[in-house]
Amino acid sequence: MQEMHLFEYAVIRVMPRVEREEFLNVGVILYCPAQGFLQTKFSLIEDRLRAFAGSVDQQELTDRLLAFQKVCNGRKEGGIIGQLPVVSRFRWLTANRSTVVQTSPVHTGLCYDAQETLHRLHEQLVL
């Protein structure tokens, strides 16, 4: 029988006007320590983003989301934060911030396959 593993995740949100606290889900970050897994998956649906926040620079937003991916990947390309242990990178990515790109509170669950769970959460919460 396959063993279930604890995972933590947060939803990546675009919040163009922080003072209004309105946001659009654009991605998910998932961390599963037992599988050594830390990845993010995001989708910028242009029509939805334009309707929600027409003034947001989509290239700048893409660059910020790619920075999240680089931190998840670790190594030198992830900068100083990318050199930290996996759990520290996840905590840094999900820390409270007052910027256009924010994350939800961290949620937990159990999974067999972290990669499959990331894809499922992305479909349910973003697409």
Tab-separated table of C-alpha atoms in Angstrom:
chain	number	residue	atom	x	y	z
A	1	MET	CA	0.000	0.000	0.000
A	2	GLN	CA	1.306	3.419	-0.976
A	3	GLU	CA	2.086	5.799	1.889
A	4	MET	CA	0.444	9.223	2.167
A	5	HIS	CA	2.633	12.248	2.843
A	6	LEU	CA	1.947	15.568	4.514
A	7	PHE	CA	2.090	18.562	2.182
A	8	GLU	CA	1.641	22.302	2.565
A	9	TYR	CA	0.490	24.705	-0.103
A	10	ALA	CA	-0.422	28.327	-0.688
A	11	VAL	CA	-2.254	30.014	-3.536
A	12	ILE	CA	-0.384	32.746	-5.415
A	13	ARG	CA	-2.565	35.801	-5.887
A	14	VAL	CA	-2.393	38.981	-7.913
A	15	MET	CA	-3.603	41.925	-5.855
A	16	PRO	CA	-3.202	45.043	-8.035
A	17	ARG	CA	-4.669	47.417	-5.442
A	18	VAL	CA	-3.579	46.119	-2.059
A	19	GLU	CA	-5.808	48.588	-0.210
A	20	ARG	CA	-8.937	47.021	-1.789
A	21	GLU	CA	-7.921	43.469	-0.823
A	22	GLU	CA	-9.310	42.097	-4.104
A	23	PHE	CA	-7.274	39.358	-5.705
A	24	LEU	CA	-7.110	36.903	-8.577
A	25	ASN	CA	-5.645	33.408	-8.066
A	26	VAL	CA	-2.848	32.802	-10.566
A	27	GLY	CA	-0.797	29.936	-9.120
A	28	VAL	CA	-0.024	27.436	-6.391
A	29	ILE	CA	3.135	26.657	-4.400
A	30	LEU	CA	3.354	23.144	-2.950
A	31	TYR	CA	5.893	21.775	-0.460
A	32	CYS	CA	6.104	18.097	0.515
A	33	PRO	CA	9.083	17.414	2.796
A	34	ALA	CA	8.876	13.599	2.549
A	35	GLN	CA	9.223	13.804	-1.237
A	36	GLY	CA	11.754	16.672	-1.198
A	37	PHE	CA	9.275	18.578	-3.332
A	38	LEU	CA	8.934	22.349	-3.714
A	39	GLN	CA	7.373	23.619	-6.914
A	40	THR	CA	5.054	26.275	-8.176
A	41	LYS	CA	2.664	26.231	-11.090
A	42	PHE	CA	1.038	29.385	-12.414
A	43	SER	CA	-1.161	30.508	-15.289
A	44	LEU	CA	-1.833	34.041	-16.410
A	45	ILE	CA	-5.112	33.985	-18.274
A	46	GLU	CA	-4.861	37.228	-20.230
A	47	ASP	CA	-8.580	37.932	-20.661
A	48	ARG	CA	-9.315	37.312	-16.991
A	49	LEU	CA	-6.335	39.391	-15.856
A	50	ARG	CA	-7.208	42.262	-18.214
A	51	ALA	CA	-10.827	42.300	-16.961
A	52	PHE	CA	-9.729	42.205	-13.332
A	53	ALA	CA	-6.742	44.531	-13.472
A	54	GLY	CA	-6.227	46.094	-16.873
A	55	SER	CA	-3.445	48.342	-15.614
A	56	VAL	CA	-1.158	45.518	-14.473
A	57	ASP	CA	1.980	45.084	-16.563
A	58	GLN	CA	1.707	41.424	-17.607
A	59	GLN	CA	5.425	41.080	-18.397
A	60	GLU	CA	6.391	42.401	-14.964
A	61	LEU	CA	3.886	40.027	-13.380
A	62	THR	CA	5.303	37.096	-15.359
A	63	ASP	CA	8.822	38.046	-14.241
A	64	ARG	CA	7.729	38.062	-10.584
A	65	LEU	CA	6.102	34.657	-10.937
A	66	LEU	CA	9.183	33.270	-12.667
A	67	ALA	CA	11.215	34.528	-9.688
A	68	PHE	CA	9.004	32.326	-7.469
A	69	GLN	CA	9.894	29.372	-9.721
A	70	LYS	CA	13.602	30.152	-9.496
A	71	VAL	CA	13.457	30.219	-5.700
A	72	CYS	CA	11.601	26.890	-5.722
A	73	ASN	CA	14.243	25.391	-8.007
A	74	GLY	CA	16.994	26.539	-5.669
A	75	ARG	CA	20.573	26.705	-6.826
A	76	LYS	CA	22.359	29.858	-7.869
A	77	GLU	CA	19.574	30.985	-10.247
A	78	GLY	CA	17.313	31.397	-7.191
A	79	GLY	CA	19.620	34.034	-5.715
A	80	ILE	CA	20.411	34.170	-2.011
A	81	ILE	CA	16.991	32.786	-1.046
A	82	GLY	CA	17.441	29.942	-3.543
A	83	GLN	CA	20.486	28.787	-1.572
A	84	LEU	CA	18.444	28.192	1.590
A	85	PRO	CA	17.121	24.769	2.620
A	86	VAL	CA	13.839	23.765	0.951
A	87	VAL	CA	11.656	24.450	4.000
A	88	SER	CA	13.168	27.925	4.424
A	89	ARG	CA	12.494	28.733	0.764
A	90	PHE	CA	8.856	27.680	1.158
A	91	ARG	CA	8.475	29.824	4.299
A	92	TRP	CA	10.063	32.812	2.526
A	93	LEU	CA	7.798	32.434	-0.520
A	94	THR	CA	4.674	32.214	1.637
A	95	ALA	CA	5.561	35.022	4.066
A	96	ASN	CA	3.088	37.913	4.338
A	97	ARG	CA	3.849	40.779	1.985
A	98	SER	CA	2.162	43.931	0.736
A	99	THR	CA	2.915	43.722	-2.955
A	100	VAL	CA	1.012	43.006	-6.153
A	101	VAL	CA	1.967	39.304	-5.898
A	102	GLN	CA	0.971	37.713	-2.585
A	103	THR	CA	0.205	34.259	-1.234
A	104	SER	CA	-2.752	32.914	0.695
A	105	PRO	CA	-2.352	31.479	4.179
A	106	VAL	CA	-0.643	28.079	4.137
A	107	HIS	CA	-2.930	25.036	4.033
A	108	THR	CA	-2.065	21.381	4.692
A	109	GLY	CA	-3.164	18.032	3.383
A	110	LEU	CA	-2.072	14.483	2.635
A	111	CYS	CA	-1.051	13.146	-0.758
A	112	TYR	CA	0.537	10.174	-2.472
A	113	ASP	CA	2.163	12.174	-5.262
A	114	ALA	CA	3.110	15.818	-4.737
A	115	GLN	CA	3.421	16.550	-8.467
A	116	GLU	CA	-0.078	15.237	-9.178
A	117	THR	CA	-1.440	17.161	-6.199
A	118	LEU	CA	0.126	20.397	-7.459
A	119	HIS	CA	-1.535	19.924	-10.849
A	120	ARG	CA	-4.906	19.123	-9.257
A	121	LEU	CA	-4.790	22.164	-6.955
A	122	HIS	CA	-3.779	24.379	-9.882
A	123	GLU	CA	-6.779	23.187	-11.875
A	124	GLN	CA	-9.183	23.600	-8.945
A	125	LEU	CA	-7.949	26.944	-7.612
A	126	VAL	CA	-6.586	28.783	-10.646
A	127	LEU	CA	-8.024	27.522	-13.921
